[in-house]
Structures are given as structure tokens and as C-alpha cells.
């Protein structure tokens, strides 16, 4: 009998994991929610153009300080432009991703020199009309301001330089977002509903009269969920690259690392909810309170750069923001481990928080 | 008949309280090897709580429980290895077949089980690939018994196994229970049905308000009641165990 004692625990964790996988994949809803639904969202939203309602996305890099402000305000006044201001690296990176149509650089020499010329960058090949139109409108703004004799603005020539962008589409933005969304939903809703059902139907009680330890069962559940997350990410990225023209240039191992970390965070919240809820009716509102604000504000569907300043600062600390940003920069910018370290650390801190919560709140009965 | 067998379960002065309510109030009994021991009583009498204390599902407030020589309060993990349990309102995972469930439950004891042999035991071999949700009430209870047998336990606990079953299904289950006993198992069963206790049990304990108020083989209880002057109004038999039960616990309907 002592032989069973020592060999049993590892084997039963494995058996329970396999059994949990079988149970998971034999549910039609599971396949629907983990694979078909996220892909459907990506495809449907991917076909809709969210290009700022026909506006030209104009990034402005102002290196001339106060001297450039006057020009900036005149550019802002043009309704055809959707103006964002940022540092040169940032704006050029956005241009490369296709988030900007044009990036205008007001160089530091602009302040003093009468003959300074301004340069606007744009992907002339990929977006000929937009760059051409944007360049013309810019030129007119400058001509007008010179004519009006506005201080600090000299008549300047805009040169539109060709720039090779990867011409990323909304799908490139959306797919990592949807991936992080489904990791969150599976962790929180999947675990919370699943465990409340197991408790309510007496399935857990039946397990506790056998010699398995509750932790064996938890470990198996977590292992199953993490395996599902890895499969889901592989399949979604694969389908994205093969059928949806996803411009994936990232390291898949980093994608898995971020996804697994994110899954741990949300599994912790799922187990916490399962602990404080007695029925499915109690789970739903709590789960929604946690997930809905993140869905709306964590940059799953739309870039957080459009959010008001303070909302943007607060939502930067949401776990879903870390996950979505991390997955996105790895997937489409090819970010390295070092570059997504802030996201990894953010998720790690949330992981500790959610697991401590789960340990304190989770109850078997 | 089996009184001479060794004692496998010994309960002494068991007490279990929930808040201010004493659900089990100083219960003592012993169960012999290969015996079918019945615990009878109205709803709320403390039958299920008594079983759950023995099954290690509840902490005990006072008293001792020895099962197969093990102290249930101190050696819960070892006790779990030698008992088989059918809980009143337990169910099994969805989406796994009966055979898969039995193999999984066997694994929980570190055992490789032959699911078909176990299903033969309860006459469910032809449903090996079905899921529990697809079974009838009687089949579910039989499967639950098969799951309680995966570890070849010393004692099997059945909590109201025939509640909600039609008469045919009940009698079928009685057959299964008797056969399992004949294969050398000891069985502790709770029930509301007096005919069931009379048919199955070698000895019964009748519980009311957390105490055992009578304990003897059914036929002795009936003889004692008759000897005390009890007569049925319409005499087919002199008395049934149901008469013993009702005379002891009263006629009032009690709700949980």
C-alpha cells in the first residue's frame, strides 16, 4: 500500500489533467467560446474600417518647443487632420505600424532659421492619396500662416518623404487584443462558473471522500486551463497568419509566456470569485464588474491613446492592459523579452495579488 | 447471524454540533464484518451527519470513531483509502463516460481498475460508454455504488440509495447490495423505507433528534413490539418494522 502512497500523487494529477481536458473539449460551448467566437470577432471587426471617419491621422513631432506651438495649433485647427503629438521615436513607430498616415517633424532649428524646411513622412507607396492630400493641406496651412504674418511661422516648404511602413491593418491591432480578452474570459468566467457548479452539484464532496488532496484537483484544473490557453494562442496566431493576413513578426515563446502569465492572473481572480459565490447568479455580476471596464478601457478593441489623460494613466495599470500591450508589441513589433519586461512585471505583480486573494477566498464547501 | 464477526466500525459517544444545534448527540454503535447495518430515522434525525463524520467529511466535536482499526479523527487520509462512499446528493463529472469515471476514481486511490468488471457488478456493462446524465435514476444509483467499489473498500456507506426510485428499481438495487455483501463487504446504509431495512439489514439503529433510541435486528424489534401488546388493526402479519419505527418516533411529519 505504501507504494501507492508515493506513486499516486503525480499520476493522479496527470490523470485529472487529462480528464479535465476531455471534459473541456467535449463541451461544444468551450470550442465555441475559446476558438470560434474570438476568431469571428477578429474577422467581423477586421472587415470594418476604423480609419477615424476619413480623417488623416497626423502625428506631429515638435522639437522646436514653444516656437513650434503656433504652427501646431494651426495644424490642429484643420478638420481633415486627426492630430496626435508625440516624441519622434514613438510617432515614427506608429507610422511604421500604419497607425499614422503622416508624421510631421518640426525640427529644433525651425525656431531661429528663416529658411527652415519642414519634413513630413508618409508611406507614399502604400497610401498615395492620403500622403499626397496630407502634404498639400500642410503646405496650405503654412502658406496661409505666412500670409497672415503670424509670428514664429515662416513660409516653409513641406517635403513628403517616402517611408516604408508595414501597412498594418486593424486585424493586427485587434487579434492580440481579442486573444487577451479570451484569456481573461476563460480564466474568470470559466473557472468561477465551473467551480460553483462543481460545488453546488456535490461533485467536489464526492472527490473529498477519496484520498486525493484538494490541491491535486486545483493543480490539474490550472494545468488544463494553461494548456488550453497555449493551444488557443497557437491556433489564433496560425489562423491569423494563414488566413487573415496577420503581420506577425514576434517570438512565439514570448507570446506563450505572456499568455500563461496573464492566464495565471485571471485564474486567480476566477478562483477568488468561485470562493465568495454560492451560485451562478452571484458569479455573473461580480465577473462582469471586473471584466467589463477592462474590456472597454484596456485597449482590446481601440487604442488607449484616444482616452482622456487621467483615464489613460489609470488604465495603464489594469492587468488586461499589460497583457494586451505585451502581446501586441511582441506580435506586431517583434518586441524582445527586455522590451516587454514592464508588461511581464506588471502581470507578475497582478499574479501575486490574484493568487493571494484566491488562497484567502477560495472555499471548497 | 453475523454478530460473531469482528468489529470493523466502532463509534463511541459521537457528538456533532452546528452552531447551537446538536445534530448528533452521543451516538454509539458498532458494525461487524460482512454485516448490513441500517440507520433509520426521520428527516433531521442526524443520520446523514453521522455518516459524514465517519466518512471524514465533517469534523467531530466529541467522541471516537474507529474504522478498520484507524482513528477517523486522526488518520482521515488512511481511512479514505479503505471506505467506499455513496453520498446522498453527489453527482459525477459531466462529459466523461462511466468507464472513464471509474478509471479516474481508481486513479485517485492509485489503482488500475477494470471498469467493465466493476460495471458488471452493478449490471451496467452495456452503459460503459454512456455519461451519467443519460442514466435513469436507478442506474445512477447503481453507478454510484460501482464508483464506491473502485478501491475494494472494507466498508461501504450508502446514504438513502433508493430514495426517489420506483419499486422495481428499488428491488433491483437491493439485489445488488445483497450480492456485494455476499462478496465479503460490510455495508452501512441509511433509509426512510422500513420494508427496505427489514429486507436488507441484519441490524438497524433507529435515530431521532440526534440520538439512537433503539438498536437490534429488525425481527427482534418486531417481536418485542408484539410482545408488548401491539396488534395491527388489520392483521396480515402481526406487525411490520414500519410499526416499530412509527411507535418509537411518532406520526408527526417533520420537514428538514
XYZ file of C-alpha atoms in Angstrom:
621
model
C 0.000 0.000 0.000
C 2.885 2.341 0.724
C 3.845 2.017 -2.942
C 0.532 3.612 -3.895
C 1.106 6.409 -1.408
C 4.286 7.523 -3.086
C 3.458 6.918 -6.708
C -0.156 8.024 -6.577
C 0.027 11.817 -6.280
C 1.941 12.542 -9.500
C -0.053 10.060 -11.532
C -3.401 11.311 -10.311
C -2.524 14.945 -11.106
C -1.792 13.815 -14.635
C -4.964 11.706 -14.843
C -7.052 14.593 -13.526
C -5.482 16.971 -16.051
C -6.234 14.609 -18.926
C -9.769 14.054 -17.639
C -10.273 17.844 -17.340
C -9.050 18.292 -20.917
C -11.502 15.659 -22.140
C -14.337 17.310 -20.255
C -13.344 20.712 -21.625
C -13.105 19.700 -25.253
C -16.271 17.609 -25.160
C -18.270 20.717 -24.386
C -19.363 22.298 -27.611
C -19.659 25.688 -25.920
C -15.998 25.527 -24.920
C -14.823 25.250 -28.513
C -17.277 27.946 -29.480
C -16.095 30.436 -26.863
C -12.384 29.747 -26.900
C -11.818 29.476 -30.647
C -14.730 30.257 -32.922
C -16.050 33.313 -31.130
C -12.703 35.184 -30.812
C -11.867 34.429 -34.449
C -15.310 35.549 -35.528
C -14.850 38.849 -33.693
C -11.477 39.370 -35.345
C -12.865 38.623 -38.812
C -16.005 40.730 -38.402
C -14.262 43.746 -36.890
C -11.332 43.318 -39.247
C -13.530 43.996 -42.239
C -14.895 47.186 -40.764
C -12.644 50.151 -41.418
C -11.992 52.267 -38.368
C -9.934 54.934 -40.027
C -11.051 57.896 -37.981
C -14.011 58.553 -40.286
C -11.955 59.513 -43.291
C -9.626 61.823 -41.405
C -5.908 61.888 -41.960
C -4.017 60.582 -38.938
C -1.339 63.172 -38.439
C 1.472 62.703 -35.966
C 3.393 65.835 -35.049
C 6.844 65.776 -33.504
C 7.569 69.197 -32.094
C 11.255 69.578 -31.401
C 11.148 73.379 -31.602
C 9.461 73.844 -28.250
C 7.297 76.958 -27.755
C 8.371 78.259 -31.165
C 6.543 75.379 -32.794
C 3.331 75.767 -30.758
C 1.788 78.361 -33.054
C 2.222 76.123 -36.065
C 0.910 73.155 -34.072
C -2.262 74.980 -33.147
C -2.871 75.908 -36.754
C -2.438 72.285 -37.800
C -4.820 71.210 -35.065
C -7.407 73.629 -36.437
C -7.565 71.712 -39.712
C -10.559 69.419 -39.542
C -9.142 66.975 -42.070
C -6.380 66.144 -39.613
C -6.653 63.925 -36.578
C -3.605 65.277 -34.767
C -1.552 63.482 -32.138
C 1.655 64.846 -30.700
C 4.495 62.641 -29.598
C 8.200 62.001 -29.486
C 9.986 61.223 -32.732
C 10.636 57.526 -31.985
C 7.069 56.908 -30.915
C 5.494 58.644 -33.829
C 7.792 57.016 -36.355
C 6.994 53.626 -34.834
C 3.287 54.347 -35.175
C 3.837 55.402 -38.753
C 5.652 52.144 -39.363
C 2.710 50.240 -37.920
C 0.276 52.147 -40.065
C -1.389 53.944 -37.159
C -0.366 57.311 -38.630
C -0.793 58.446 -42.213
C 1.750 61.247 -41.933
C 4.267 62.343 -39.341
C 5.370 65.965 -39.432
C 8.637 66.846 -37.764
C 9.162 70.437 -36.623
C 12.923 70.420 -36.118
C 14.668 72.377 -33.370
C 16.363 74.566 -35.971
C 12.923 75.745 -37.013
C 12.934 78.260 -34.155
C 15.596 80.514 -35.480
C 16.133 79.826 -39.124
C 14.152 81.708 -41.713
C 14.746 79.141 -44.384
C 13.966 76.038 -42.314
C 12.013 73.449 -44.131
C 9.627 71.041 -42.591
C 9.554 67.377 -43.381
C 6.512 65.141 -43.291
C 6.974 61.406 -43.540
C 4.448 59.117 -45.084
C 4.267 55.809 -46.906
C 3.795 57.190 -50.392
C 3.665 53.761 -51.948
C 1.080 52.195 -49.692
C -1.064 55.285 -49.185
C -0.510 57.548 -52.222
C -3.717 59.552 -51.969
C -3.601 60.168 -48.239
C 0.036 61.249 -48.183
C -0.387 63.476 -51.207
C -3.526 65.122 -49.854
C -1.987 65.497 -46.399
C 1.134 67.115 -47.857
C -0.964 69.594 -49.858
C -3.084 70.555 -46.889
C 0.027 71.047 -44.765
C 1.564 73.259 -47.396
C -1.572 75.384 -47.467
C -1.593 75.816 -43.703
C 1.950 77.123 -43.900
C 1.228 79.409 -46.826
C -1.774 80.882 -45.071
C 0.049 81.473 -41.834
C 2.916 83.184 -43.674
C 0.413 85.352 -45.496
C -1.247 86.272 -42.208
C 2.182 87.178 -40.903
C 1.740 85.034 -37.856
C 4.702 85.318 -35.500
C 7.014 82.408 -35.383
C 5.793 80.888 -38.601
C 7.784 81.349 -41.717
C 6.851 80.282 -45.163
C 8.153 76.795 -45.332
C 8.166 74.004 -47.798
C 6.804 70.637 -46.827
C 8.616 67.729 -48.303
C 6.870 64.416 -48.223
C 9.430 61.689 -47.894
C 8.632 58.128 -48.847
C 8.622 55.876 -45.881
C 8.215 52.119 -45.930
C 5.523 51.180 -43.445
C 4.421 47.619 -42.899
C 0.923 48.848 -43.562
C -0.575 47.083 -40.584
C -4.329 46.742 -40.544
C -6.875 46.782 -37.800
C -6.633 42.979 -37.611
C -3.012 43.327 -36.494
C -4.162 45.560 -33.676
C -7.264 43.536 -32.860
C -6.048 39.939 -32.827
C -3.663 40.297 -29.857
C -6.411 42.258 -28.077
C -9.008 39.547 -28.651
C -6.503 36.929 -27.561
C -6.001 38.716 -24.253
C -9.748 39.169 -23.911
C -10.427 35.470 -24.282
C -7.652 34.595 -21.831
C -9.370 36.864 -19.315
C -12.845 35.480 -20.003
C -11.709 31.853 -19.812
C -9.869 32.489 -16.553
C -12.564 34.421 -14.769
C -15.835 33.089 -16.173
C -14.620 29.566 -16.945
C -13.198 28.863 -13.502
C -15.765 30.770 -11.442
C -18.783 29.191 -13.142
C -17.116 25.801 -13.372
C -16.276 25.572 -9.682
C -19.565 26.952 -8.412
C -21.300 24.244 -10.451
C -18.990 21.540 -9.085
C -19.689 22.749 -5.543
C -23.422 23.072 -5.985
C -23.876 19.664 -7.574
C -21.890 17.887 -4.860
C -19.216 16.738 -7.298
C -16.456 18.137 -5.084
C -17.841 16.420 -1.961
C -17.639 13.114 -3.771
C -13.967 13.811 -4.509
C -13.158 14.591 -0.870
C -14.088 11.114 0.318
C -11.291 9.787 -1.892
C -7.662 10.199 -0.814
C -6.864 12.918 -3.369
C -5.895 16.260 -1.921
C -7.794 19.382 -2.950
C -4.536 20.789 -4.335
C -4.220 17.860 -6.743
C -7.501 18.908 -8.232
C -6.623 22.637 -8.356
C -3.269 21.888 -9.974
C -4.963 19.741 -12.604
C -7.537 22.454 -13.296
C -4.857 25.126 -13.650
C -2.696 22.876 -15.838
C -5.670 22.178 -18.090
C -6.520 25.889 -18.414
C -2.922 26.819 -19.212
C -2.668 24.100 -21.853
C -5.892 25.361 -23.388
C -4.538 28.934 -23.423
C -1.351 27.830 -25.197
C -3.352 25.891 -27.795
C -5.712 28.786 -28.264
C -2.870 31.233 -28.849
C -1.127 28.916 -31.308
C -4.335 28.359 -33.257
C -5.362 32.018 -33.325
C -1.951 33.238 -34.424
C -1.798 30.444 -37.010
C -5.215 31.238 -38.435
C -4.329 34.943 -38.352
C -1.148 34.469 -40.347
C -2.591 31.949 -42.806
C -5.998 33.435 -43.490
C -6.257 36.955 -42.109
C -3.023 38.486 -43.350
C -1.728 38.995 -39.804
C 1.703 40.666 -39.890
C 3.123 38.500 -37.124
C 6.838 39.032 -36.554
C 7.042 38.087 -32.873
C 8.631 35.316 -30.883
C 6.011 32.653 -30.184
C 7.698 31.610 -26.942
C 7.274 35.164 -25.639
C 3.624 35.107 -26.695
C 3.153 31.877 -24.701
C 4.995 33.332 -21.698
C 2.807 36.441 -21.633
C -0.358 34.424 -22.230
C 0.409 31.955 -19.457
C 1.254 34.779 -17.037
C -1.970 36.551 -17.943
C -3.919 33.316 -17.558
C -2.489 32.840 -14.055
C -3.629 36.355 -13.110
C -7.177 35.767 -14.319
C -7.378 32.200 -12.973
C -6.550 33.686 -9.553
C -9.482 36.068 -9.893
C -11.655 33.198 -11.123
C -10.876 31.066 -8.062
C -11.451 34.081 -5.781
C -14.885 34.625 -7.302
C -15.686 30.915 -7.026
C -14.770 31.199 -3.352
C -17.131 34.018 -2.486
C -20.064 32.933 -4.664
C -22.625 30.340 -3.671
C -24.425 30.155 -7.004
C -24.041 31.038 -10.649
C -26.327 34.035 -10.050
C -23.740 35.546 -7.749
C -20.838 34.876 -10.087
C -22.178 36.689 -13.147
C -22.490 40.257 -11.801
C -19.150 40.116 -9.970
C -17.355 38.734 -13.010
C -18.911 41.432 -15.170
C -17.884 44.200 -12.761
C -14.287 43.055 -13.093
C -14.177 42.310 -16.803
C -16.330 44.981 -18.469
C -14.247 48.053 -17.518
C -11.135 46.254 -18.695
C -12.784 45.204 -21.961
C -13.711 48.801 -22.639
C -10.579 50.582 -21.400
C -7.622 48.220 -21.701
C -7.037 48.729 -25.387
C -8.560 45.468 -26.582
C -10.623 46.956 -29.386
C -9.290 50.511 -29.617
C -6.003 52.161 -28.858
C -5.822 53.642 -25.373
C -4.131 56.723 -26.838
C -7.597 58.125 -27.566
C -8.592 58.007 -23.891
C -8.586 61.170 -21.758
C -5.263 61.663 -19.990
C -6.123 60.552 -16.485
C -8.185 57.546 -17.613
C -5.208 56.563 -19.726
C -2.888 56.748 -16.715
C -5.199 54.699 -14.502
C -5.966 52.025 -17.087
C -2.247 51.581 -17.753
C -2.193 49.522 -14.539
C -5.031 47.155 -15.494
C -3.867 43.547 -15.885
C -5.637 43.282 -19.221
C -3.733 46.376 -20.423
C -0.418 44.732 -19.572
C -1.476 41.549 -21.335
C -2.893 43.223 -24.450
C 0.022 45.667 -24.791
C 2.574 42.923 -24.221
C 1.017 40.511 -26.722
C 0.591 43.286 -29.259
C 4.141 44.597 -29.104
C 5.550 41.080 -29.358
C 3.201 40.082 -32.183
C 3.435 43.109 -34.441
C 6.549 44.995 -33.309
C 8.645 41.924 -32.639
C 9.379 43.192 -29.126
C 12.044 41.304 -27.192
C 11.848 39.930 -23.676
C 13.578 43.056 -22.406
C 11.160 45.335 -24.231
C 8.082 43.685 -22.726
C 9.666 43.470 -19.273
C 7.351 46.235 -17.926
C 4.318 44.174 -19.012
C 5.781 40.978 -17.607
C 6.487 42.661 -14.277
C 3.030 44.227 -14.240
C 1.426 40.827 -14.826
C 3.685 39.209 -12.230
C 2.573 41.723 -9.586
C -1.075 41.141 -10.502
C -0.423 37.405 -10.444
C 0.797 37.601 -6.857
C -2.203 39.739 -5.887
C -4.754 37.448 -7.506
C -3.198 34.232 -6.187
C -3.045 35.581 -2.622
C -6.687 36.596 -2.973
C -7.583 33.156 -4.329
C -5.881 31.371 -1.439
C -7.694 33.562 1.099
C -11.131 33.495 -0.529
C -11.391 30.076 -2.131
C -13.614 27.622 -0.234
C -14.442 24.040 -1.067
C -17.856 23.978 0.590
C -26.354 -14.027 12.185
C -23.133 -12.128 11.684
C -22.825 -10.835 15.215
C -19.877 -13.087 15.748
C -17.802 -11.313 13.059
C -15.002 -8.956 14.029
C -15.921 -5.331 14.594
C -14.876 -3.104 11.656
C -16.563 0.101 12.723
C -16.800 1.290 16.296
C -18.489 4.635 17.081
C -18.414 5.881 20.687
C -20.248 8.917 22.063
C -20.130 10.790 18.749
C -21.161 14.453 19.058
C -21.536 16.953 16.218
C -22.879 20.484 16.684
C -23.770 23.131 14.110
C -23.759 26.453 15.923
C -26.207 25.929 18.772
C -27.831 22.814 17.311
C -26.579 19.395 18.369
C -27.130 17.327 15.229
C -25.573 14.156 16.638
C -25.830 13.789 20.388
C -23.739 10.997 21.875
C -24.234 8.234 19.330
C -22.558 4.850 19.870
C -22.733 1.691 17.792
C -20.548 -0.939 16.274
C -20.714 -2.689 12.928
C -19.410 -6.216 12.321
C -17.605 -7.535 9.277
C -19.934 -8.586 6.411
C -22.922 -7.048 8.140
C -25.528 -4.786 6.547
C -26.182 -2.201 9.210
C -29.108 0.193 8.776
C -29.517 3.646 10.279
C -33.154 4.705 10.232
C -34.813 7.900 11.322
C -36.988 10.790 10.252
C -35.544 13.725 8.318
C -33.228 15.753 10.507
C -32.610 12.874 12.923
C -28.854 13.059 12.291
C -28.343 10.016 10.053
C -26.513 11.791 7.264
C -24.405 13.835 9.680
C -23.392 10.631 11.484
C -22.313 9.077 8.180
C -20.456 12.219 7.113
C -18.499 12.232 10.376
C -17.448 8.628 9.753
C -16.653 9.396 6.108
C -14.203 12.170 7.197
C -16.337 14.868 5.556
C -17.168 16.570 8.861
C -15.082 17.479 11.852
C -16.171 15.706 15.025
C -16.870 17.694 18.209
C -16.538 14.782 20.626
C -16.326 11.012 20.689
C -14.218 8.442 18.887
C -14.675 6.595 15.610
C -12.525 3.569 14.854
C -12.703 2.170 11.337
C -10.659 -0.898 10.479
C -8.520 -0.094 13.499
C -7.881 3.504 12.302
C -8.862 6.609 14.245
C -11.049 8.575 11.853
C -10.271 11.910 13.533
C -6.502 11.459 13.337
C -5.997 9.207 10.329
C -8.568 10.599 7.910
C -6.354 10.097 4.885
C -5.782 6.404 5.638
C -9.485 5.897 6.412
C -10.422 7.328 3.000
C -8.398 4.536 1.377
C -10.499 1.747 2.919
C -14.012 3.158 2.609
C -16.382 3.398 -0.327
C -18.960 6.143 -0.224
C -22.191 6.858 -1.991
C -23.343 10.337 -0.993
C -26.975 11.343 -0.897
C -26.771 14.253 -3.322
C -23.472 13.716 -5.029
C -23.032 13.596 -8.721
C -20.207 12.972 -11.138
C -18.402 14.972 -13.777
C -20.286 15.552 -16.987
C -18.747 14.629 -20.299
C -16.892 11.567 -19.053
C -18.191 8.075 -19.774
C -18.937 5.655 -16.951
C -15.813 3.667 -17.806
C -13.647 6.809 -17.828
C -15.070 7.933 -14.499
C -14.302 4.577 -12.868
C -10.723 4.611 -14.187
C -10.301 8.189 -12.904
C -11.719 7.349 -9.474
C -9.478 4.295 -9.332
C -6.551 6.595 -10.049
C -7.479 8.664 -7.009
C -6.608 5.594 -4.944
C -3.524 4.852 -7.032
C -5.230 1.801 -8.501
C -5.639 0.499 -12.018
C -9.239 -0.695 -12.195
C -11.093 -2.824 -14.710
C -14.113 -0.612 -15.374
C -16.103 -3.322 -17.127
C -15.745 -5.737 -14.226
C -16.987 -3.039 -11.862
C -19.886 -2.221 -14.160
C -20.750 -5.954 -14.304
C -21.019 -5.843 -10.530
C -23.910 -3.377 -10.809
C -25.255 -4.650 -14.166
C -24.262 -1.586 -16.177
C -21.740 -3.054 -18.618
C -23.853 -2.081 -21.605
C -23.792 1.568 -20.482
C -19.994 1.763 -20.197
C -19.763 4.468 -22.864
C -22.731 6.482 -21.614
C -22.459 9.575 -19.476
C -24.111 9.821 -16.063
C -26.679 12.357 -17.305
C -28.004 9.744 -19.724
C -28.792 7.231 -16.973
C -32.121 6.605 -15.250
C -32.434 7.219 -11.510
C -31.834 3.567 -10.617
C -28.883 3.296 -12.991
C -27.347 6.429 -11.489
C -27.532 4.914 -8.011
C -26.044 1.653 -9.250
C -23.219 3.556 -10.922
C -22.666 5.456 -7.707
C -22.237 2.101 -5.948
C -19.804 0.910 -8.609
C -17.775 4.100 -8.031
C -17.794 3.321 -4.302
C -16.240 -0.072 -5.070
C -13.200 1.124 -7.096
C -10.826 0.830 -4.122
C -12.112 -2.569 -2.972
C -13.167 -0.944 0.309
C -13.630 -2.633 3.684
C -16.817 -0.707 4.468
C -19.315 0.826 2.047
C -21.588 3.677 3.093
C -24.858 4.157 1.233
C -26.869 7.258 2.110
C -30.527 6.777 1.118
C -29.625 4.896 -2.050
C -33.214 4.115 -3.047
C -34.850 7.475 -2.368
C -36.823 8.558 -5.389
C -36.658 5.195 -7.142
C -39.682 3.251 -8.317
C -40.393 -0.140 -6.630
C -38.777 -2.169 -9.380
C -35.585 -0.100 -9.320
C -35.507 -0.359 -5.535
C -35.772 -4.126 -5.539
C -33.127 -4.332 -8.221
C -30.792 -2.235 -6.093
C -31.494 -4.448 -3.078
C -30.267 -7.373 -5.130
C -27.059 -5.533 -5.982
C -26.456 -4.577 -2.335
C -27.009 -8.153 -1.106
C -24.637 -9.518 -3.709
C -21.918 -7.051 -2.717
C -22.303 -8.128 0.892
C -22.107 -11.781 -0.096
C -18.736 -10.957 -1.682
C -17.431 -10.020 1.757
C -18.151 -6.309 2.125
C -19.546 -4.567 5.156
C -22.338 -2.117 4.369
C -23.772 0.791 6.354
C -26.972 2.129 4.857
C -29.450 4.861 5.772
C -33.013 4.736 4.557
C -36.533 6.049 5.065
C -38.077 2.810 3.887
C -38.876 0.278 6.589
C -39.504 -2.545 4.131
C -36.047 -1.889 2.760
C -34.452 -2.052 6.209
C -36.399 -5.194 7.014
C -35.374 -6.809 3.756
C -31.697 -5.841 3.766
C -30.416 -5.132 7.241
C -29.002 -7.599 9.735
C -29.318 -4.943 12.414
C -30.792 -1.457 12.480
C -30.317 1.581 14.688
C -33.218 3.987 14.893
C -32.214 7.607 15.366
C -34.321 10.520 16.486
C -33.199 14.039 17.413
C -29.531 13.112 17.206
C -29.724 10.020 19.445
C -30.023 6.302 18.814
C -33.243 5.275 20.509
C -33.258 1.597 19.565
C -30.840 -0.882 18.042
C -31.469 -4.568 17.252
C -32.087 -6.955 14.349
C -35.408 -5.995 12.667
C -37.189 -9.237 13.588
C -36.261 -8.794 17.261
C -37.638 -5.255 17.249
C -40.887 -6.504 15.742
C -41.140 -9.402 18.193
C -40.526 -7.056 21.089
C -43.249 -4.677 19.941
C -45.714 -7.550 19.510
C -44.759 -8.994 22.884
C -45.551 -5.611 24.380
C -49.180 -5.979 23.282
C -49.040 -4.241 19.904
C -51.527 -5.539 17.307
C -52.202 -4.308 13.777
C -55.819 -3.323 13.148
C -55.986 -5.408 10.031
C -53.851 -8.415 10.667
C -51.897 -9.790 7.756
C -48.706 -10.109 9.701
C -48.511 -9.373 13.364
C -46.539 -6.182 12.755
C -44.052 -4.721 10.322
C -40.893 -2.823 11.092
C -42.711 0.304 9.990
C -44.919 -0.098 13.071
C -41.886 -0.310 15.318
C -40.457 2.802 13.721
C -43.613 4.871 13.989
C -44.371 3.792 17.534
C -40.899 4.907 18.510
C -40.645 8.174 16.611
C -44.281 9.257 16.400
C -46.550 10.061 13.462
C -45.832 13.732 13.014
C -44.437 14.707 9.642
C -41.145 16.523 10.041
C -39.501 18.642 7.419
C -35.802 19.171 7.126
